[in-house]
PDB file of C-alpha atoms (C1' of nucleotides) in Angstrom:
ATOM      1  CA  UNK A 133     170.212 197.299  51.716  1.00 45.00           C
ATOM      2  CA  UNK A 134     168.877 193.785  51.258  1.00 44.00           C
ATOM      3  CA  UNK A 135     167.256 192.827  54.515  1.00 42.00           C
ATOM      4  CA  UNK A 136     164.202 192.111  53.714  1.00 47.00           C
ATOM      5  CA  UNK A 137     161.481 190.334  55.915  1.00 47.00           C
ATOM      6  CA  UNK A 138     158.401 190.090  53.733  1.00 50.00           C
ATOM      7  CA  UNK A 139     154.871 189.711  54.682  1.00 56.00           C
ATOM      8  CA  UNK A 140     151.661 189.843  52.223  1.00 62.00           C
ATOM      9  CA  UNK A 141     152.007 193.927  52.887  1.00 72.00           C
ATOM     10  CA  UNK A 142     154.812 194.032  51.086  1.00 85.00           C
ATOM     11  CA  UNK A 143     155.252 195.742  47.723  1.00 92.00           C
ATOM     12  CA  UNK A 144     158.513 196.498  45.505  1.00 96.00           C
ATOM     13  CA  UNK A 145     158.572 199.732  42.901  1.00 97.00           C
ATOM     14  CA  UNK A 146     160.845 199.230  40.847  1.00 97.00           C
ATOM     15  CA  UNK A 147     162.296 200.991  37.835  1.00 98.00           C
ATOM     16  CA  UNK A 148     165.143 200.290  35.155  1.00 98.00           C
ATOM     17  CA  UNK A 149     167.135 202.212  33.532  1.00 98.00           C
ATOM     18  CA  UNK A 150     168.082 200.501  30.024  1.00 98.00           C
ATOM     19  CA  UNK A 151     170.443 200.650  26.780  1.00 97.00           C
ATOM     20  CA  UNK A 152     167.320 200.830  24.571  1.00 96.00           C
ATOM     21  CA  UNK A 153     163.743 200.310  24.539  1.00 95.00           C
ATOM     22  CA  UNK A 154     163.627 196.783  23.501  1.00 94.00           C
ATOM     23  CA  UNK A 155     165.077 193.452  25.369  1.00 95.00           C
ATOM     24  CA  UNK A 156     164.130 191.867  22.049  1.00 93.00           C
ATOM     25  CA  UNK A 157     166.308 193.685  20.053  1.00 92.00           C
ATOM     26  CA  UNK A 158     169.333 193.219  22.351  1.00 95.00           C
ATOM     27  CA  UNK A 159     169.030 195.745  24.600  1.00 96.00           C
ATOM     28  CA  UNK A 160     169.996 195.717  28.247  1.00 97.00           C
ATOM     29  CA  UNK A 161     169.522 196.571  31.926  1.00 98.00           C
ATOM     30  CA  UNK A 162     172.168 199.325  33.037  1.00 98.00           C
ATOM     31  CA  UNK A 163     171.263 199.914  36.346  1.00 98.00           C
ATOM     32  CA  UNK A 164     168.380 199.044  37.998  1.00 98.00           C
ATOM     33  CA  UNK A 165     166.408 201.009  41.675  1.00 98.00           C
ATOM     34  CA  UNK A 166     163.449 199.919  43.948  1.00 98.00           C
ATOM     35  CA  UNK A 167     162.349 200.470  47.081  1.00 97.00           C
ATOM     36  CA  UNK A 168     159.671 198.018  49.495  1.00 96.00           C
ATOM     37  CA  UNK A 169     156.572 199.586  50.953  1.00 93.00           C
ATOM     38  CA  UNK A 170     155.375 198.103  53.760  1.00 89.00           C
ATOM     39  CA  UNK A 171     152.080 199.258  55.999  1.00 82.00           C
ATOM     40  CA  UNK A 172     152.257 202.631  53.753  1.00 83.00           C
ATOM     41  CA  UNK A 173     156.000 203.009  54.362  1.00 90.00           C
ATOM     42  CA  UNK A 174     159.256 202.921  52.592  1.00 94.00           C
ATOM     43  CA  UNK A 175     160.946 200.449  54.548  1.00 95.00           C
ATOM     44  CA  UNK A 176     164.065 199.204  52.355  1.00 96.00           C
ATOM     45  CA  UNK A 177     166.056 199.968  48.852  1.00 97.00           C
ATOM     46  CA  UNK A 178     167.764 198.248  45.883  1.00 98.00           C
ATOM     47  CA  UNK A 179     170.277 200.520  43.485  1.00 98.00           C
ATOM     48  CA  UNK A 180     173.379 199.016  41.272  1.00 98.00           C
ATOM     49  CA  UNK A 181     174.377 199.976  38.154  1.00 98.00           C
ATOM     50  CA  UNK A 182     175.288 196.600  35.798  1.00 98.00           C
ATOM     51  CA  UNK A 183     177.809 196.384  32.994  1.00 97.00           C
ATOM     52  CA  UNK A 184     175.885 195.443  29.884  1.00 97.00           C
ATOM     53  CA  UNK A 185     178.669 194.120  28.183  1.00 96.00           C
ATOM     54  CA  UNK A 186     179.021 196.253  25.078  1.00 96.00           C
ATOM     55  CA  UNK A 187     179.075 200.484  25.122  1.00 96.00           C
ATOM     56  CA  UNK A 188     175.791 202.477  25.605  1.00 96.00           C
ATOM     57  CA  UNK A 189     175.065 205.052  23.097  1.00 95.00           C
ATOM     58  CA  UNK A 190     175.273 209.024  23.635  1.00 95.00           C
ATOM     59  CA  UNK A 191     171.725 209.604  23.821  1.00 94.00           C
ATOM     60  CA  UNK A 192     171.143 207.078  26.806  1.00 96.00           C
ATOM     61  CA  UNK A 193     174.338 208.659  28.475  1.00 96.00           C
ATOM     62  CA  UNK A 194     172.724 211.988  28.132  1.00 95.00           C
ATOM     63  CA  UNK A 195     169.504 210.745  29.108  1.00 94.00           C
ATOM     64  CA  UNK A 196     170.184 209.227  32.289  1.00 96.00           C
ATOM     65  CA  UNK A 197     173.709 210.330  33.279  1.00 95.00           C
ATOM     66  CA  UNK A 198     174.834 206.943  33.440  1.00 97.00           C
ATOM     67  CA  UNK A 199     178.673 206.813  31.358  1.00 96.00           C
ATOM     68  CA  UNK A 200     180.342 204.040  29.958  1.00 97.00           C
ATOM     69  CA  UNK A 201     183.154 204.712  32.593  1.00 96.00           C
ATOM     70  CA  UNK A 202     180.828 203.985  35.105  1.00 97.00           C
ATOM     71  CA  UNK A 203     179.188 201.230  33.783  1.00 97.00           C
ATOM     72  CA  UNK A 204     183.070 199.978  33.480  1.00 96.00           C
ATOM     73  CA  UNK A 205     183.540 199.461  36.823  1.00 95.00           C
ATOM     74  CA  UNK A 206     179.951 197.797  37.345  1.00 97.00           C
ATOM     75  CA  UNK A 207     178.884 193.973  38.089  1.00 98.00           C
ATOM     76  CA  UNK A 208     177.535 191.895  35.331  1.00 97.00           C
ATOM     77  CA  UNK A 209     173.828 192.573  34.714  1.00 97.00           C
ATOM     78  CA  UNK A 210     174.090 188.679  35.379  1.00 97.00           C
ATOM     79  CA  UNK A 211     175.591 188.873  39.170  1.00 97.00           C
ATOM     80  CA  UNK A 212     173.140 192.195  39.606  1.00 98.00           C
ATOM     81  CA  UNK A 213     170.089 190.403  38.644  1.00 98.00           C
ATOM     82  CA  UNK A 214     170.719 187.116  41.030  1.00 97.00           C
ATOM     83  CA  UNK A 215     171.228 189.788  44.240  1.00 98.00           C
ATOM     84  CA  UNK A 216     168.209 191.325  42.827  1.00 98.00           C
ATOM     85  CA  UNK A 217     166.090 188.333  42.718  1.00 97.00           C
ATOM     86  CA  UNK A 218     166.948 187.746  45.760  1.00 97.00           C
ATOM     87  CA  UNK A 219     165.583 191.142  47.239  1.00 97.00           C
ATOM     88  CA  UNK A 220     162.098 190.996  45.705  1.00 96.00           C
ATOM     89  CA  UNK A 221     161.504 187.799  46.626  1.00 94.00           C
ATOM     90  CA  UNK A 222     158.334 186.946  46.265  1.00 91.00           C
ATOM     91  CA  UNK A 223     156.605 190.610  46.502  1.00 93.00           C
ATOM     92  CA  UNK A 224     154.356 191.867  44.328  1.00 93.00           C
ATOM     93  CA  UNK A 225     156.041 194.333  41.773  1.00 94.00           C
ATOM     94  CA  UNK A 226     154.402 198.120  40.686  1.00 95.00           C
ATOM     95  CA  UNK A 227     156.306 200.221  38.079  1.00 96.00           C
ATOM     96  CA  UNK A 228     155.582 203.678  35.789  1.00 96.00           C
ATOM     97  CA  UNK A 229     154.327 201.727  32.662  1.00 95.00           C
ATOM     98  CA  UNK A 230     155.063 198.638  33.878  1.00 94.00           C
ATOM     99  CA  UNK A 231     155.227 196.763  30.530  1.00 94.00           C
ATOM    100  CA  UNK A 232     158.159 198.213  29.922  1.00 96.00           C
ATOM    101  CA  UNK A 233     160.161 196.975  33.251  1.00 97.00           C
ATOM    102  CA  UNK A 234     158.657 193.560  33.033  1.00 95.00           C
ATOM    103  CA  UNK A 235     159.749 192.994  29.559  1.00 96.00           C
ATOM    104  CA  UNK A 236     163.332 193.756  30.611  1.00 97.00           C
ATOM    105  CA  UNK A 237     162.951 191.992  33.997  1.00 97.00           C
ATOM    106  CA  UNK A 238     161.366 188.888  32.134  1.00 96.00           C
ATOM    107  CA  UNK A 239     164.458 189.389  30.006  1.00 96.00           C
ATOM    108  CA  UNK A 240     167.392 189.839  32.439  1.00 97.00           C
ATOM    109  CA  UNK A 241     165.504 186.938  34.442  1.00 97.00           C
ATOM    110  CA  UNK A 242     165.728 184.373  31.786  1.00 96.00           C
ATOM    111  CA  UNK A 243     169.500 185.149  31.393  1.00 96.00           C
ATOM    112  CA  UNK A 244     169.479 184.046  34.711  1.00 96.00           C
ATOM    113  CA  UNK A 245     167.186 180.843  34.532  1.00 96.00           C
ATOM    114  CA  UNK A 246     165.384 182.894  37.699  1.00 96.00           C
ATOM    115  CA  UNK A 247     161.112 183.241  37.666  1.00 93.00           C
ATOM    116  CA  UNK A 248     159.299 184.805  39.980  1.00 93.00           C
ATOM    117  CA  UNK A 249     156.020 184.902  40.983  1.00 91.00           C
ATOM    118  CA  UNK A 250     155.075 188.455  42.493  1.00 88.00           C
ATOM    119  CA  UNK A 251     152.225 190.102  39.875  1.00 87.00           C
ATOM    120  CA  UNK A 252     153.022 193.125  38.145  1.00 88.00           C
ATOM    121  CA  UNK A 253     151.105 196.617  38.099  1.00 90.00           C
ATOM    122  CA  UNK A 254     150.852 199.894  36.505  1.00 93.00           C
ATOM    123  CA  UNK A 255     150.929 202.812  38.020  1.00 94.00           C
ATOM    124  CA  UNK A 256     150.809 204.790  35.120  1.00 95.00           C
ATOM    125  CA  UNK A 257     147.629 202.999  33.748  1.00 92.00           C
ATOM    126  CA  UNK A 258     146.274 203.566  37.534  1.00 91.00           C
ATOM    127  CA  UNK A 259     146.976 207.067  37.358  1.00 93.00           C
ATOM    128  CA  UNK A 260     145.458 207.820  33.468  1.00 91.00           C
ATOM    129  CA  UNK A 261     142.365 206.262  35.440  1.00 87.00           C
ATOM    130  CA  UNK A 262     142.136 208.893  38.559  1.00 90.00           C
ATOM    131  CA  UNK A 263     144.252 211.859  37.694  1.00 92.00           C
ATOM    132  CA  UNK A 264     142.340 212.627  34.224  1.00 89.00           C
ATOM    133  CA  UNK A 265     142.807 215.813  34.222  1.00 91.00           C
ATOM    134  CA  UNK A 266     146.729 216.075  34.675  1.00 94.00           C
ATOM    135  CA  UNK A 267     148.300 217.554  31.692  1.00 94.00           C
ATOM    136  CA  UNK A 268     150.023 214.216  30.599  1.00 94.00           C
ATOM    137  CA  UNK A 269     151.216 210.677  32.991  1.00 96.00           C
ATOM    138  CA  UNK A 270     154.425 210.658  32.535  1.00 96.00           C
ATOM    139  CA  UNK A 271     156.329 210.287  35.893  1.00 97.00           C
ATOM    140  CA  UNK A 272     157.731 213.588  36.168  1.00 96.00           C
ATOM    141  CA  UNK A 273     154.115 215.547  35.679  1.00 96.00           C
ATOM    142  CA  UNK A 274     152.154 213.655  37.847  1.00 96.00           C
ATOM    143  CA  UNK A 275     154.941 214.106  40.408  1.00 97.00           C
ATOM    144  CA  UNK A 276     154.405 218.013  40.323  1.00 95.00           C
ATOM    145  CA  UNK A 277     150.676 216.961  39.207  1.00 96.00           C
ATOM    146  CA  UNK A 278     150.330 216.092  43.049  1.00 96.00           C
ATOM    147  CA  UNK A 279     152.787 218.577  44.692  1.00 95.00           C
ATOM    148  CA  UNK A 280     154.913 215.413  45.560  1.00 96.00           C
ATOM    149  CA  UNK A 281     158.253 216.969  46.815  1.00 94.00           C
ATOM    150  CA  UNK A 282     161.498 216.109  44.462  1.00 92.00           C
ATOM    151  CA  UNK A 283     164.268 217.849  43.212  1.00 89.00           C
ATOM    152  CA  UNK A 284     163.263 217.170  39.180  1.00 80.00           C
ATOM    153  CA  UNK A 285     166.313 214.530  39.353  1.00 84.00           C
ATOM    154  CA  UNK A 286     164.907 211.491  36.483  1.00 90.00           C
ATOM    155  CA  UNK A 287     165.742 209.456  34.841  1.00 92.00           C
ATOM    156  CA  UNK A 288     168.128 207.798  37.387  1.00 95.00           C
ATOM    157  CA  UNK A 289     166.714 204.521  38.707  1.00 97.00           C
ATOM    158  CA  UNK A 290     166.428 204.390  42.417  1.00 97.00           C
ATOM    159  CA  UNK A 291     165.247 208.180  42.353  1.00 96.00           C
ATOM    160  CA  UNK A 292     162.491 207.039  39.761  1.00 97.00           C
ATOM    161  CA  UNK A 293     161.676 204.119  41.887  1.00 97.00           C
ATOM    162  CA  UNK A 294     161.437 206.443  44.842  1.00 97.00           C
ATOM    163  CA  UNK A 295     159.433 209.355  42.958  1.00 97.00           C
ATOM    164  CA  UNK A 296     156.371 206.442  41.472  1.00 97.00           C
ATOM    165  CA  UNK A 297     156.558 204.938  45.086  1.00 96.00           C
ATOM    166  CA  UNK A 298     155.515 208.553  46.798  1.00 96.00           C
ATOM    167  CA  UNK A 299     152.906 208.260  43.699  1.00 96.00           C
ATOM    168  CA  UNK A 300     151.733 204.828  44.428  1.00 94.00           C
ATOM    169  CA  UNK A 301     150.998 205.841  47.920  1.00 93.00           C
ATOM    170  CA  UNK A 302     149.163 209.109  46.858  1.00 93.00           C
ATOM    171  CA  UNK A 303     147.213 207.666  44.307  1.00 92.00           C
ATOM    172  CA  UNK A 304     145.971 204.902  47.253  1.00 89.00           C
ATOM    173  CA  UNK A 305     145.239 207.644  49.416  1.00 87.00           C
ATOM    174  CA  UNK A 306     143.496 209.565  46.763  1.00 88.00           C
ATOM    175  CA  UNK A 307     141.765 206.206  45.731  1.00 84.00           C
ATOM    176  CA  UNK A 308     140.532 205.850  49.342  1.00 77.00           C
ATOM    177  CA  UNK A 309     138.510 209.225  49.674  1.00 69.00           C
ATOM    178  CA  UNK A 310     137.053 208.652  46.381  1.00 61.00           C
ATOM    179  CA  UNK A 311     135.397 205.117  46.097  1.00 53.00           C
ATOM    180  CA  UNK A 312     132.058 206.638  45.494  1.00 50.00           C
ATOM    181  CA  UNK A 313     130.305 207.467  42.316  1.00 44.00           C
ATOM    182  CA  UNK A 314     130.918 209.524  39.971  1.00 50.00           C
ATOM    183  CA  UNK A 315     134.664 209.116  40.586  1.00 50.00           C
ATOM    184  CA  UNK A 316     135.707 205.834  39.393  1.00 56.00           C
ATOM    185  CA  UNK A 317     134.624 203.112  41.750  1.00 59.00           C
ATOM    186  CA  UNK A 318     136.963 200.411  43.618  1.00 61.00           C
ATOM    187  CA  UNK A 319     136.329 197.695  41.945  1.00 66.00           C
ATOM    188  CA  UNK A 320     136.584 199.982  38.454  1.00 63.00           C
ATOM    189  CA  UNK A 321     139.805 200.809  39.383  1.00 64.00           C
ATOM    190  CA  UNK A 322     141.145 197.219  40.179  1.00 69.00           C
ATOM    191  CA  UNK A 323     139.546 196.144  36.850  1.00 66.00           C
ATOM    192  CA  UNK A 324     140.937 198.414  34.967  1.00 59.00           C
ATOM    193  CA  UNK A 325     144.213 198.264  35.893  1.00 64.00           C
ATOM    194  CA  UNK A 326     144.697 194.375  36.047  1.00 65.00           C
ATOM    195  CA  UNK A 327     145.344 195.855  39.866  1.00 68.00           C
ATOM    196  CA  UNK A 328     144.808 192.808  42.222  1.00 68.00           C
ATOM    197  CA  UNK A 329     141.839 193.703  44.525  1.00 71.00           C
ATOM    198  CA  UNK A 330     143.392 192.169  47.658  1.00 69.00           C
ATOM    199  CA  UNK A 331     146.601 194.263  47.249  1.00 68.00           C
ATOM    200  CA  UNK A 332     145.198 197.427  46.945  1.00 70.00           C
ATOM    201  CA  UNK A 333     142.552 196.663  49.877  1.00 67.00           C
ATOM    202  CA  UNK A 334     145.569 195.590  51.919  1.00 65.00           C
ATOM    203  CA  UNK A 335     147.451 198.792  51.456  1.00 62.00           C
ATOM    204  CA  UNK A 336     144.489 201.149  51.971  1.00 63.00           C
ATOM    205  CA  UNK A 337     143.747 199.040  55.042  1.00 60.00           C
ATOM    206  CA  UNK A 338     147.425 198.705  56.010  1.00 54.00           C
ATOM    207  CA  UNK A 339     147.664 203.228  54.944  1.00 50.00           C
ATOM    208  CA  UNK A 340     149.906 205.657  57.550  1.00 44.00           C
ATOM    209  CA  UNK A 341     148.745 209.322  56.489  1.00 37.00           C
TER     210      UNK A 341
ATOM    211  C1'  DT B 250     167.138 214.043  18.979  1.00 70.40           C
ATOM    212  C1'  DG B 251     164.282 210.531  18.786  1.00 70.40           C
ATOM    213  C1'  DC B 252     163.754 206.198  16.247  1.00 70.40           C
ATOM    214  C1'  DC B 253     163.545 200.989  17.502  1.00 70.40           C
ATOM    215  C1'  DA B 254     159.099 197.545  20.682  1.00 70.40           C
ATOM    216  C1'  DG B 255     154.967 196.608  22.860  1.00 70.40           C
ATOM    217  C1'  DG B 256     150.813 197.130  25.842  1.00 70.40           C
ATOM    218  C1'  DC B 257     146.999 200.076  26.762  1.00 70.40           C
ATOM    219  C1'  DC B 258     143.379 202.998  25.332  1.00 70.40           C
ATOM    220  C1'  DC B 259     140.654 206.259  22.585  1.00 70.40           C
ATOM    221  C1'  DT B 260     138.014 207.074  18.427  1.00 70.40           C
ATOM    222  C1'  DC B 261     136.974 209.837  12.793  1.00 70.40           C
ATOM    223  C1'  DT B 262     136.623 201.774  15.789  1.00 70.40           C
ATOM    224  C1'  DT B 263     135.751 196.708  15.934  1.00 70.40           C
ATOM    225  C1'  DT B 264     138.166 193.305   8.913  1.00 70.40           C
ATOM    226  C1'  DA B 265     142.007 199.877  12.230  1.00 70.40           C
ATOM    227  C1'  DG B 266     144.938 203.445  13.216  1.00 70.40           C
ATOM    228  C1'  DG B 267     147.433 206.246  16.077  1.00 70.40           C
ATOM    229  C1'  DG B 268     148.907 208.541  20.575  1.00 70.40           C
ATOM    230  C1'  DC B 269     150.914 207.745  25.050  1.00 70.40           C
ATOM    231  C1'  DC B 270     154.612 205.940  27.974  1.00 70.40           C
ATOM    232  C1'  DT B 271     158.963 203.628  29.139  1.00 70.40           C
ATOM    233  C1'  DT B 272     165.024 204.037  27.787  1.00 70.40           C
TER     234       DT B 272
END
DNA sequence: TGCCAGGCCCTCTTTAGGGCCTT
């Protein structure tokens, strides 16, 4: 789905699924998911899976289901990346530990001679600031952390995408009702989390309960 | 299975070290 009419509302979660941790020591994009909020809505989605050009390893077949068979009849991360640019335009970008999708979407970008010039956020460094007491922040917890529906299917990029976007939106909501001390304040929070003030003021503003 | 890397953050800190989180 790639029509896409943006306004400054406009958000894209995004998540990657990878050969490796590392872009700098050759490791790839395999497939990558997002979805655009809009006005506290879901309102559009991006999933391919991309040929890396060389096989992935057992453990990242295991780990996200994604085969080499698969991957064999997939695009170039190349021709991927250039539809992808092309669908977050010039949004604003959140991922679950978001230094790890920018490094490979910095990465796959410069393969492509593409920039962009959306800013990136955390939602995981968001969420270690509100949800203190959950047990840990990876994705999956702070998904059943906040009784978000899912059927425990990670790991897989568009559901991931999907999963920290029902996050984003709870953690805005939460955010909302709790702007008075002691919980952490606002402008804490935007601090904090190298969060852009005017986004998250936007999206509260812009919020559908 | 869990290491690689790298940013963030806490503390037994700041001339540092180690855990968390992502695949």
């Amino acid at each position: 789905m790639k029509d896409s009419p943006r306004n400054a509302n406009s958000l894209v979660i995004l998540d990657f699924e990878t050969t490796g941790l590392s872009p700098s020591m050759g490791d790839r994009a395999i497939e990558i998911g997002a979805v655009r909020i809009r006005d506290g809505k879901v309102i559009d989605s991006f999933q391919e899976l991309m040929d890396p050009g060389f096989l992935v390893d057992a453990f990242i077949e295991g780990y996200t289901g994604i085969t080499n068979d698969m991957l064999a009849e997939a695009r170039t991360c190349e021709k991927v990346m250039k539809d992808f640019a092309d669908y977050i335009g010039d949004d604003n970008l959140v991922a679950h530990n978001a230094s790890f999708d920018k490094r490979f979407l910095d990465s796959e970008f410069e393969e492509i001679d593409h920039s962009y010039s959306g800013k990136f956020v955390c939602s995981m460094l968001l969420a270690r600031r509100i949800y203190q007491d959950a047990p840990n922040h990876q994705l999956g917890t702070l998904v059943d952390y906040k009784n978000i529906p899912s059927d425990g299917n990670f790991h897989r990029a568009l559901y991931d995408a999907e999963m920290t976007a029902q996050l984003w939106m709870r953690m805005l909501n939460d955010i909302s009702g709790r702007v008075r001390s002691p919980a952490p304040t606002f402008e804490m929070v935007c601090k904090l989390t190298r969060t852009p003030k005017k986004m998250i003021e936007s999206l509260l503003q812009n919020w559908q309960a």
